[in-house]
mmCIF file of C-alpha atoms and ligand atoms in Angstrom:
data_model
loop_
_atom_site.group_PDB
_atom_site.id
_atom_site.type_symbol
_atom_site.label_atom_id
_atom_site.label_comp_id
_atom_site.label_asym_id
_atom_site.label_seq_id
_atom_site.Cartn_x
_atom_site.Cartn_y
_atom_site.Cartn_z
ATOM 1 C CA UNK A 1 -17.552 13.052 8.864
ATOM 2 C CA UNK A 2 -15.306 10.394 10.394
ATOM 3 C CA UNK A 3 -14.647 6.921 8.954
ATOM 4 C CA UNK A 4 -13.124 4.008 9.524
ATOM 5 C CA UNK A 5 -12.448 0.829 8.329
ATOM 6 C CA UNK A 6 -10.930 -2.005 9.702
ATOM 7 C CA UNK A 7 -8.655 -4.347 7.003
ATOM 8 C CA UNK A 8 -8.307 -8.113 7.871
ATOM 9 C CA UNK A 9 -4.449 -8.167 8.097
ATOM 10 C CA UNK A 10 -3.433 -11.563 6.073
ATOM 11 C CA UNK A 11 0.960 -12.095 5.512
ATOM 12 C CA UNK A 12 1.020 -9.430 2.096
ATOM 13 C CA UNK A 13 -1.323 -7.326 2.462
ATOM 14 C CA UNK A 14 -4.056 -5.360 4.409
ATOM 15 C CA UNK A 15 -7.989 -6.000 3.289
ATOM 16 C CA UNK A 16 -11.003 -3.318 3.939
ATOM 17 C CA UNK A 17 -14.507 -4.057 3.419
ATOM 18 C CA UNK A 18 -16.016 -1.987 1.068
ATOM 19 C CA UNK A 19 -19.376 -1.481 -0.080
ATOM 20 C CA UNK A 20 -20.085 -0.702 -3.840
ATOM 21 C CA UNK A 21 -23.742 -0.149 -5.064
ATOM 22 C CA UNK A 22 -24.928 -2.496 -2.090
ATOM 23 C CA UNK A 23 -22.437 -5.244 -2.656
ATOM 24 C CA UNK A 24 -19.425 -5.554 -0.299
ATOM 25 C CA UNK A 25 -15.890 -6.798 -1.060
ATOM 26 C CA UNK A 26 -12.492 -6.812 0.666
ATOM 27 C CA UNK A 27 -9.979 -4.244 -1.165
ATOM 28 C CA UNK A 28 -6.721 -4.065 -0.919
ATOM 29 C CA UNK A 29 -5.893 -0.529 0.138
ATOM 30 C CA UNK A 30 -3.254 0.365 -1.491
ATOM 31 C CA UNK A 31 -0.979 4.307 -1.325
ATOM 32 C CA UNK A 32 1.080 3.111 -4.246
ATOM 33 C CA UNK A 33 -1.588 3.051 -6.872
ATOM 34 C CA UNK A 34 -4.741 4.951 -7.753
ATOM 35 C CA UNK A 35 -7.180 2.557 -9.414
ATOM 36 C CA UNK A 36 -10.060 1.467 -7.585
ATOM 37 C CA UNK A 37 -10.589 -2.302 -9.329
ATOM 38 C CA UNK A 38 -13.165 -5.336 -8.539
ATOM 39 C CA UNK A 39 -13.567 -8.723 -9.194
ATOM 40 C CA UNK A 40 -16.676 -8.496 -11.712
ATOM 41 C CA UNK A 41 -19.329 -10.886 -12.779
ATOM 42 C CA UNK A 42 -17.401 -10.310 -16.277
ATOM 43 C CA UNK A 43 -14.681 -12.682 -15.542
ATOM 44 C CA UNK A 44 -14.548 -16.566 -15.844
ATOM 45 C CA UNK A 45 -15.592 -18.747 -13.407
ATOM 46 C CA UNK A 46 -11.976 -19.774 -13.004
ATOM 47 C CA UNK A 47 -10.568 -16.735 -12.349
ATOM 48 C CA UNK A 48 -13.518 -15.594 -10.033
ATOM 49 C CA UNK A 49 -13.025 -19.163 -7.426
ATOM 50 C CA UNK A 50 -13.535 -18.016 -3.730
ATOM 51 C CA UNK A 51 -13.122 -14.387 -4.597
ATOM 52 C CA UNK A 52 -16.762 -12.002 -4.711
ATOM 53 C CA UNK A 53 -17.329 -10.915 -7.771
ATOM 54 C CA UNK A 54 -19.442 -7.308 -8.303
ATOM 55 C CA UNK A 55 -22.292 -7.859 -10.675
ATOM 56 C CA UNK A 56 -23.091 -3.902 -11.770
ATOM 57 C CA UNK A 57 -26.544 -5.651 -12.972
ATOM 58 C CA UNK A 58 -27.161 -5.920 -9.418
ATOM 59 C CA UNK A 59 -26.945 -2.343 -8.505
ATOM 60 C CA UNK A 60 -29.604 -0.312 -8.847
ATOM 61 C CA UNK A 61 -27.609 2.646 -8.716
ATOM 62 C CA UNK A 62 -24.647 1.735 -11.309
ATOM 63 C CA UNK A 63 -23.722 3.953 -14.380
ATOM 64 C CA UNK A 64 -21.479 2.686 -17.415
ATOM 65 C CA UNK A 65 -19.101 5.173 -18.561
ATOM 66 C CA UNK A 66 -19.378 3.911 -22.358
ATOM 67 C CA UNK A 67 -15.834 3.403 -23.877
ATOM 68 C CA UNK A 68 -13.898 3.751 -21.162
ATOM 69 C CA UNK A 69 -11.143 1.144 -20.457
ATOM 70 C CA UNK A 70 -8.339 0.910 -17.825
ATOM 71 C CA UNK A 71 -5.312 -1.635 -17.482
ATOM 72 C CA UNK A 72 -3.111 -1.767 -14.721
ATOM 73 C CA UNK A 73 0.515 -3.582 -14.233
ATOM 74 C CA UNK A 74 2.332 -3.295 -10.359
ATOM 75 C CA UNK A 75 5.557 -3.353 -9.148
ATOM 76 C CA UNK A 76 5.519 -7.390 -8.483
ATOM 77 C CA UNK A 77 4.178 -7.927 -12.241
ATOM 78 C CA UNK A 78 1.059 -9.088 -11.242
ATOM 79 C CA UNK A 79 -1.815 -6.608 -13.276
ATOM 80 C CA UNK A 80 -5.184 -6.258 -14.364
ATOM 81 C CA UNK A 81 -7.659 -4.977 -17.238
ATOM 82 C CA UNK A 82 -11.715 -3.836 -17.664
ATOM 83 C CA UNK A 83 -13.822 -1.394 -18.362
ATOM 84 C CA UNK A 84 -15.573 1.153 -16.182
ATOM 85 C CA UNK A 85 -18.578 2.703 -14.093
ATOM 86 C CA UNK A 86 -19.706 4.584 -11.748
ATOM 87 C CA UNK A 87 -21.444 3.447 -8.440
ATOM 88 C CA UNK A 88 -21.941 4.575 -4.585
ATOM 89 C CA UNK A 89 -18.786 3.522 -2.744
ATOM 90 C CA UNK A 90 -18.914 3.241 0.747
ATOM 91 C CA UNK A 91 -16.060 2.982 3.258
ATOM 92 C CA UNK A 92 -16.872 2.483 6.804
ATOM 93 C CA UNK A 93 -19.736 5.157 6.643
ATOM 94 C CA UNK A 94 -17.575 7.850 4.381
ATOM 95 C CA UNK A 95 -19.718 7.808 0.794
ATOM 96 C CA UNK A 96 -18.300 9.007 -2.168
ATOM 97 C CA UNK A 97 -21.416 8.826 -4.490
ATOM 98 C CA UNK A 98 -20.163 8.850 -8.042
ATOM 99 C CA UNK A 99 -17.214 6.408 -7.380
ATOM 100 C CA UNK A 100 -15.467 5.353 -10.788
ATOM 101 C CA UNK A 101 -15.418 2.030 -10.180
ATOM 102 C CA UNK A 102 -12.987 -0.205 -12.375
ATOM 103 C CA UNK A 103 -14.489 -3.447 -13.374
ATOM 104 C CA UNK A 104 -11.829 -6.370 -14.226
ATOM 105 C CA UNK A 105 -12.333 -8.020 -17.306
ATOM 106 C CA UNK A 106 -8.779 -9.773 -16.985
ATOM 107 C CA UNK A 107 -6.746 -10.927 -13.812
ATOM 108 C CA UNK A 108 -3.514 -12.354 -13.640
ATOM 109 C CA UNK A 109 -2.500 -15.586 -12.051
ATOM 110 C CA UNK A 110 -1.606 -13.876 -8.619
ATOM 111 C CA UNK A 111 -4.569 -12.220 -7.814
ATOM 112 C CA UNK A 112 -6.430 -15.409 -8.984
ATOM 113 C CA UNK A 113 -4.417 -17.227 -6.442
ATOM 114 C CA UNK A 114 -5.256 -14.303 -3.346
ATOM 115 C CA UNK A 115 -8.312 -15.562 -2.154
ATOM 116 C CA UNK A 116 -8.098 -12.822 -0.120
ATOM 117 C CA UNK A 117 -8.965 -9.735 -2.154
ATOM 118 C CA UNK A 118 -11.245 -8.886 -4.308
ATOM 119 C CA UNK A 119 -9.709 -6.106 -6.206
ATOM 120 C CA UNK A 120 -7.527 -3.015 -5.010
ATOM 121 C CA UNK A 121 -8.522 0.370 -3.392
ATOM 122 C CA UNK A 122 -5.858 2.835 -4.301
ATOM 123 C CA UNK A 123 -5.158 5.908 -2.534
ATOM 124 C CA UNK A 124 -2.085 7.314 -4.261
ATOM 125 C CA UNK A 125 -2.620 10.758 -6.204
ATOM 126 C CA UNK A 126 -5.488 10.075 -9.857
ATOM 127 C CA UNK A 127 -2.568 11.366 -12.024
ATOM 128 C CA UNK A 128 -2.012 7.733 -12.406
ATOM 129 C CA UNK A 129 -5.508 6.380 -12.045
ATOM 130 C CA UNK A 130 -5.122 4.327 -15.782
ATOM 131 C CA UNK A 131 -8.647 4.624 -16.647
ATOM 132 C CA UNK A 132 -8.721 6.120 -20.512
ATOM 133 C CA UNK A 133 -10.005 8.367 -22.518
ATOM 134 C CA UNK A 134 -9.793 10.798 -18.889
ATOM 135 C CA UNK A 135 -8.206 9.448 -15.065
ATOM 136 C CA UNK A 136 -10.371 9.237 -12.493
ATOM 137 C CA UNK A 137 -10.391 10.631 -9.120
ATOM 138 C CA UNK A 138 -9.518 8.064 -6.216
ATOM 139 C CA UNK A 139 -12.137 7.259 -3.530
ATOM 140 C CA UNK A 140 -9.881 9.796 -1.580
ATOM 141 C CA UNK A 141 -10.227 12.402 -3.216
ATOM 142 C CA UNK A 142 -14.238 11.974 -4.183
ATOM 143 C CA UNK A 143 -14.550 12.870 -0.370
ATOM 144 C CA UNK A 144 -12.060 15.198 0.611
ATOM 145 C CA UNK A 145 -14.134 17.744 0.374
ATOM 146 C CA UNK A 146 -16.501 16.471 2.790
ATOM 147 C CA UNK A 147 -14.187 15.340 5.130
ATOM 148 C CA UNK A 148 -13.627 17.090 8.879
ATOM 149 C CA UNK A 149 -9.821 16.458 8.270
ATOM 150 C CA UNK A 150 -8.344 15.899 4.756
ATOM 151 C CA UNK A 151 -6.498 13.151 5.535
ATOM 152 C CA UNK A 152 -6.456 9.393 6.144
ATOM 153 C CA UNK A 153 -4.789 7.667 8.249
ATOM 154 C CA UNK A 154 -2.954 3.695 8.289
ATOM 155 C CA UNK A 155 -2.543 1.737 11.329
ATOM 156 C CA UNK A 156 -1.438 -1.194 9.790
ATOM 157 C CA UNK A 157 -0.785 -4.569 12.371
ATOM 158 C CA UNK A 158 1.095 -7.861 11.893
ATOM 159 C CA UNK A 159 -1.501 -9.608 13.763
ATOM 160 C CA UNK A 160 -3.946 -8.482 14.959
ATOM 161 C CA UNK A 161 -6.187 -6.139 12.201
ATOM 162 C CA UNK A 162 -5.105 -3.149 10.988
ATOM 163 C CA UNK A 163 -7.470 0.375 10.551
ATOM 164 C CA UNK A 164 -7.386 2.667 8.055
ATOM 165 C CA UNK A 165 -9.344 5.893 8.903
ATOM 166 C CA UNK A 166 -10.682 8.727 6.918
ATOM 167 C CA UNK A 167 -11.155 12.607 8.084
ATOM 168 C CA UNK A 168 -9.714 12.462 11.592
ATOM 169 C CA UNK A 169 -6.173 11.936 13.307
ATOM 170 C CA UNK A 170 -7.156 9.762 15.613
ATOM 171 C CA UNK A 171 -4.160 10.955 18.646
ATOM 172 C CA UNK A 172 -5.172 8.065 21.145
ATOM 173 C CA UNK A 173 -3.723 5.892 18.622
ATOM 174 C CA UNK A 174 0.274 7.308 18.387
ATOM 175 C CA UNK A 175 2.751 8.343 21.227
ATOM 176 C CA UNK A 176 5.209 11.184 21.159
ATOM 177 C CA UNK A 177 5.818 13.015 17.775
ATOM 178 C CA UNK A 178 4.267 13.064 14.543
ATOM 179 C CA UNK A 179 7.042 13.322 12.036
ATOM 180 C CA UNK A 180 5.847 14.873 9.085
ATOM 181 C CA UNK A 181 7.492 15.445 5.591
ATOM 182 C CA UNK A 182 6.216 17.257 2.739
ATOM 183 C CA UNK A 183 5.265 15.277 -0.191
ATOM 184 C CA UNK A 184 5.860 15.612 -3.554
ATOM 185 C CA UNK A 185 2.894 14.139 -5.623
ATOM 186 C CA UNK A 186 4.413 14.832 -9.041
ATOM 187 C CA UNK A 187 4.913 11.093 -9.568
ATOM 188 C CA UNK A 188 1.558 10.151 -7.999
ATOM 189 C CA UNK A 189 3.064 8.605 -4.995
ATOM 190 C CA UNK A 190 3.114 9.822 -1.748
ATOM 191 C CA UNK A 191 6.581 10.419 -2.565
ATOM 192 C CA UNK A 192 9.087 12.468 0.222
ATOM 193 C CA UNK A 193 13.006 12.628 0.049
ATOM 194 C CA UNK A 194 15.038 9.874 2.139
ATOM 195 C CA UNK A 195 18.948 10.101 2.317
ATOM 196 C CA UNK A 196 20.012 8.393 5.047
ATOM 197 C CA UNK A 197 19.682 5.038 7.020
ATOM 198 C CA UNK A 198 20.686 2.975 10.055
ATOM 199 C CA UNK A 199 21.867 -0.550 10.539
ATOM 200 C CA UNK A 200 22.206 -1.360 14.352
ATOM 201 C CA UNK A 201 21.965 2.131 15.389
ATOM 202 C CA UNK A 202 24.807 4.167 13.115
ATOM 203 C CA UNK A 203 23.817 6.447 10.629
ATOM 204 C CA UNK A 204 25.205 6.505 6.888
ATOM 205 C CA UNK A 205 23.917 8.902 4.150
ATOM 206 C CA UNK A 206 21.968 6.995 1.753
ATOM 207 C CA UNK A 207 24.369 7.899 -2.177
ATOM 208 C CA UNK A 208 22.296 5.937 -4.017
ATOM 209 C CA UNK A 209 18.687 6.978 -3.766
ATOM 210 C CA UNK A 210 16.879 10.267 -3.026
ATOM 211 C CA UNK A 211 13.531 9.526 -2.288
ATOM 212 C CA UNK A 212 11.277 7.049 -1.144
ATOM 213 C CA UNK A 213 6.853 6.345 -1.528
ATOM 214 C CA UNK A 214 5.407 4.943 1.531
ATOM 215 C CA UNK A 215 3.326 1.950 -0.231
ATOM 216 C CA UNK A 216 0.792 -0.023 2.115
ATOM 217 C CA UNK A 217 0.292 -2.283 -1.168
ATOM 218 C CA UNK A 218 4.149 -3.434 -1.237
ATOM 219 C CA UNK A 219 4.462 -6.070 1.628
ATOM 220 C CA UNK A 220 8.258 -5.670 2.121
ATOM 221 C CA UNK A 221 11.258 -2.781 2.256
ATOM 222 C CA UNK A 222 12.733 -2.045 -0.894
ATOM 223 C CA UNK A 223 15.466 0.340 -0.475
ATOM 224 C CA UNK A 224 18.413 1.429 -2.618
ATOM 225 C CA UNK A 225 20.425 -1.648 -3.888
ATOM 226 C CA UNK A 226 23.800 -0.595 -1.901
ATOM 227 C CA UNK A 227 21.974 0.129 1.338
ATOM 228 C CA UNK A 228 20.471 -3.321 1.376
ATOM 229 C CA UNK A 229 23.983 -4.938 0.520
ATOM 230 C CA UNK A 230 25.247 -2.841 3.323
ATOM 231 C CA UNK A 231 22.954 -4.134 5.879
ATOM 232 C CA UNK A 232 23.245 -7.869 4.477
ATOM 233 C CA UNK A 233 26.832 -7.770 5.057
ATOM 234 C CA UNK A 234 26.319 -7.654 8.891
ATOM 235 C CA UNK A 235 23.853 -10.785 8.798
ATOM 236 C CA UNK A 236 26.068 -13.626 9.258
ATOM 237 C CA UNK A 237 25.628 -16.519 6.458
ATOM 238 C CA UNK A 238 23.311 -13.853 4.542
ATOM 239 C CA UNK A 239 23.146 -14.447 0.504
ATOM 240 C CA UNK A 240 21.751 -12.906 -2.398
ATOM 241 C CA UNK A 241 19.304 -16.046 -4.015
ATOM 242 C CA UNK A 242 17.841 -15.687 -7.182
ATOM 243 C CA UNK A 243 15.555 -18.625 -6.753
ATOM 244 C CA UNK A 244 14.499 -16.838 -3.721
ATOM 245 C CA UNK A 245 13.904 -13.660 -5.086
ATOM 246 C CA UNK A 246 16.483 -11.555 -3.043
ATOM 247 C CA UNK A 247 18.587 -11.791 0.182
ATOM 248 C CA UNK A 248 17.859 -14.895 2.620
ATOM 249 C CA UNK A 249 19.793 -15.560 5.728
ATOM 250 C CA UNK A 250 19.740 -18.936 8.204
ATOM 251 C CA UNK A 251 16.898 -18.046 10.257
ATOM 252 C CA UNK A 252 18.845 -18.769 13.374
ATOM 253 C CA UNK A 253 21.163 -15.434 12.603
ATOM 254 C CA UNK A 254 21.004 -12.298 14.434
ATOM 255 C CA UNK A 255 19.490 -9.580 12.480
ATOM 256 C CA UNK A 256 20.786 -5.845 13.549
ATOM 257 C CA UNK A 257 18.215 -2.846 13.935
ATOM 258 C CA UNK A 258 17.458 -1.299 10.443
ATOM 259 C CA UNK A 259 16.281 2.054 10.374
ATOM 260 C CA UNK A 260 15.120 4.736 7.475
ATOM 261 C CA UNK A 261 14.760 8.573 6.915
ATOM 262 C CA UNK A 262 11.391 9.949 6.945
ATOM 263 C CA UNK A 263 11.768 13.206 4.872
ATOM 264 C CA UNK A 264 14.894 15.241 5.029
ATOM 265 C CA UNK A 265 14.688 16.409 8.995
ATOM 266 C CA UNK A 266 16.754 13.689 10.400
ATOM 267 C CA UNK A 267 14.325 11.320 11.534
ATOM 268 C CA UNK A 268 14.983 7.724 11.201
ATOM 269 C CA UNK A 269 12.103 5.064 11.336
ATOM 270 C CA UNK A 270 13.455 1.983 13.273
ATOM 271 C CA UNK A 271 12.774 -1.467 12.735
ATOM 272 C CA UNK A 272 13.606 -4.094 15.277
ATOM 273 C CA UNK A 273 15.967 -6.605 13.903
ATOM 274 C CA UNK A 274 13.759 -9.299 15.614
ATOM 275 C CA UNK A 275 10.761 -7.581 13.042
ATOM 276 C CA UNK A 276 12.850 -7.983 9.968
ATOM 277 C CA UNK A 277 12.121 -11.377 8.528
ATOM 278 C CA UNK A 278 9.501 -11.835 6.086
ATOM 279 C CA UNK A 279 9.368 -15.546 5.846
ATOM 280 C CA UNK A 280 10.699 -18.835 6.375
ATOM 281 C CA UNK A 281 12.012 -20.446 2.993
ATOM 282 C CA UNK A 282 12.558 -23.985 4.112
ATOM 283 C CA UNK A 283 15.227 -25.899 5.230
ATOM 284 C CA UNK A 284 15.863 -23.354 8.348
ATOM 285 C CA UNK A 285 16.588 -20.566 5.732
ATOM 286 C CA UNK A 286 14.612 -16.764 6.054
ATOM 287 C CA UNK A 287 13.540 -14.424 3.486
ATOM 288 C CA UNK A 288 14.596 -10.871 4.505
ATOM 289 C CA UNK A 289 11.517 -8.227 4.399
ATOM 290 C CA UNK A 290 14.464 -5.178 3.824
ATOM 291 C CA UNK A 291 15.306 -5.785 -0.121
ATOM 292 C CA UNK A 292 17.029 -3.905 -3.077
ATOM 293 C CA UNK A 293 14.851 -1.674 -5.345
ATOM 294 C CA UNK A 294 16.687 -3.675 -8.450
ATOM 295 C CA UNK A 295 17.750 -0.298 -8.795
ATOM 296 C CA UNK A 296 14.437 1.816 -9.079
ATOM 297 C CA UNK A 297 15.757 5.061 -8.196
ATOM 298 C CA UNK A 298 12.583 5.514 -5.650
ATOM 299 C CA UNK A 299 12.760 3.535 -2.713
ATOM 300 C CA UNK A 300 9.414 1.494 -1.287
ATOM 301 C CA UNK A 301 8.581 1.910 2.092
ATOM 302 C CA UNK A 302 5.855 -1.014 2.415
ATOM 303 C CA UNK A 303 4.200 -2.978 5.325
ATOM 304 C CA UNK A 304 7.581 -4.061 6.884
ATOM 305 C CA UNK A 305 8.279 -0.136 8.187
ATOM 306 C CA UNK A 306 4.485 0.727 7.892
ATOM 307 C CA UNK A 307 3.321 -1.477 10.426
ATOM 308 C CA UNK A 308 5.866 -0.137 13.254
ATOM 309 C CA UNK A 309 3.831 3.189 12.994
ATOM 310 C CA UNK A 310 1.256 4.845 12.910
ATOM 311 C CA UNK A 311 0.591 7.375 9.491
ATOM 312 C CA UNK A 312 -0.814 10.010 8.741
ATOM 313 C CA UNK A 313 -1.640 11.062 4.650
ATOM 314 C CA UNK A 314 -2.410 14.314 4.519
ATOM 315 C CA UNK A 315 -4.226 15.111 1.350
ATOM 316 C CA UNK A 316 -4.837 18.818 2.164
ATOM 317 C CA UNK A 317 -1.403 20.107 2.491
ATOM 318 C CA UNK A 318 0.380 16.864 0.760
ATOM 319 C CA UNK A 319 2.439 15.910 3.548
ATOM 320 C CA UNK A 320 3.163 12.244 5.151
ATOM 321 C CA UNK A 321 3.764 11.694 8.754
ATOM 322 C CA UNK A 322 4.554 8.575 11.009
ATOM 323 C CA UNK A 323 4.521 8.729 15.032
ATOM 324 C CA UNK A 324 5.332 5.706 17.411
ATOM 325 C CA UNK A 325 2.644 3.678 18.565
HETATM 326 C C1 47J B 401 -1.117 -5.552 -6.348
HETATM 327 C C2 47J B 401 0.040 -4.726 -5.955
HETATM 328 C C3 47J B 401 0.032 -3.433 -5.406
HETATM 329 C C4 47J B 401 1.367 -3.094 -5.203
HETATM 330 C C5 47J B 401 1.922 -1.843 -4.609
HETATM 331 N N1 47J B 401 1.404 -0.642 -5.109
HETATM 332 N N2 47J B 401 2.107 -4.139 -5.612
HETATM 333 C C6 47J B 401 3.572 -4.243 -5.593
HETATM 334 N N3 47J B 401 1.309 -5.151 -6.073
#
């Protein structure tokens, strides 16, 4: 069957509506994780605020999985903790009908603060689902089987929405070439190798860092710390701010073309200089969505390059692929 689901796109991050035993939410889809977390009913009134909460008392069709626990920490150092169950999940009219579903006893401050989601939908690879004593699959893989296609696909927007679709390429949505990579899911990202990148249309070889996960849950570009010094060094008035978290630039400068490599064919994913800033910072100074890795090893290809294409995860033959739109 084909699915699809269309997230609310809001500045970090790209929200789905999803619909667990009868009660919906908006997830946070995410390729660089594999936990499949809510806002519960368990959690204090505080933390819940705006946010919906999932009450598993509500669902007729829940099931605890007695002992189990999971606890999650990301990339930003925001995290989360609970304990688990299984439910019907439903995406957009794609049903996975045992779901584990990850129930948050414990939030941090951020995700407090995100009115916006109520929990996270991962779609990396379950060898990193956290849920103990066994992982779980992700919502992914509970219907790949079923699926026309096994893949899904991210069309992820600045404004208008985004869509993420399961079990069909949809080709109406893409121009010109699909440029796909193998993956290798070893670290349970959609992981492919990237040694090269642009700034304003020449070409260097990337020393620094090999590979590189495309991540629809990480807002900005993190690539290798050299390659994002090289590129600062041709905005004008361009510094490295630790109370800023990373480069920032007068948002009045001109910001050159930045492009990445998509596997290890040669193609380069573009970004329009013009596309490049993230925010403003105050006081007519702009946060730049390219950043280092702090030296990761793995570069993150998140929403800034993500949203320039359309992409294709291919769960079948683990592959990634990204095509013009
Ligand atoms: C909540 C969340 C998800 C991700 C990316 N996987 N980050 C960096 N933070």
């Amino acid at each position: 069957g084909e699915v699809s689901a269309t997230p609310e796109p809001n500045e970090s991050e790209y929200l789905s509506p999803v619909s667990i035993g009868g009660q919906t939410l908006n997830l946070d889809f995410d390729t660089g994780s594999a936990d499949l977390w809510v806002f519960s009913t368990s959690l204090s009134s505080s933390s819940i605020g705006q946010h919906a909460a999932f009450d598993p008392s509500k669902s007729s069709t829940w099931e605890d999985y007695p002992g189990a626990s999971w606890q999650i920490m990301y990339g930003d150092g925001s995290g989360a903790s609970g304990t688990v169950g299984f439910d019907v999940v439903e995406i957009g009219g794609a049903t996975a009908s045992r779901q584990a579903v990850e129930i948050a006893t414990k939030v941090s401050s951020s995700f407090v603060s995100d009115e916006n989601n109520d929990g996270l939908l991962g779609l990396g690879f379950s060898k990193i689902n956290t849920i103990e004593p066994q992982p779980q699959k992700t919502f992914f893989e509970s219907i790949l089987p079923k699926l026309d296609q096994p893949v899904f696909t991210a069309d992820l927007e600045d404004d208008a929405a985004g869509t993420y679709e399961f079990g069909r390429i949809d080709t109406t949505k893409y121009t010109g070439t699909l440029h796909v990579t193998p993956v290798d899911s070893s670290n349970g990202f959609w992981e492919f190798a990237s040694t090269a990148y642009s700034i304003g249309g020449t070409t260097y070889q990337n020393s620094g860092a090999s590979t590189a996960i495309a991540d629809t849950g990480t807002s900005l570009l993190l690539v290798d710390d050299n390659v994002a010094q090289a590129f600062y060094a041709q905005v004008q008035g361009s510094q490295l701010s630790r109370t800023a978290g990373g480069y920032v630039y007068p948002c009045s400068a001109q910001v050159p073309d930045f492009g990445v490599q998509i596997g290890s064919s040669g193609f380069i994913a573009t970004i329009p200089g013009s596309d490049i800033t993230f925010a403003e910072v105050g006081q007519g100074t702009c946060f730049g969505g390219v950043q280092g890795n702090g030296g990761g090893g793995i570069q993150i290809f998140g929403d800034v390059l993500l949203k320039q294409y359309f992409a294709v995860f291919n769960g079948g033959n683990e592959s990634f692929g990204i095509a013009a739109k």
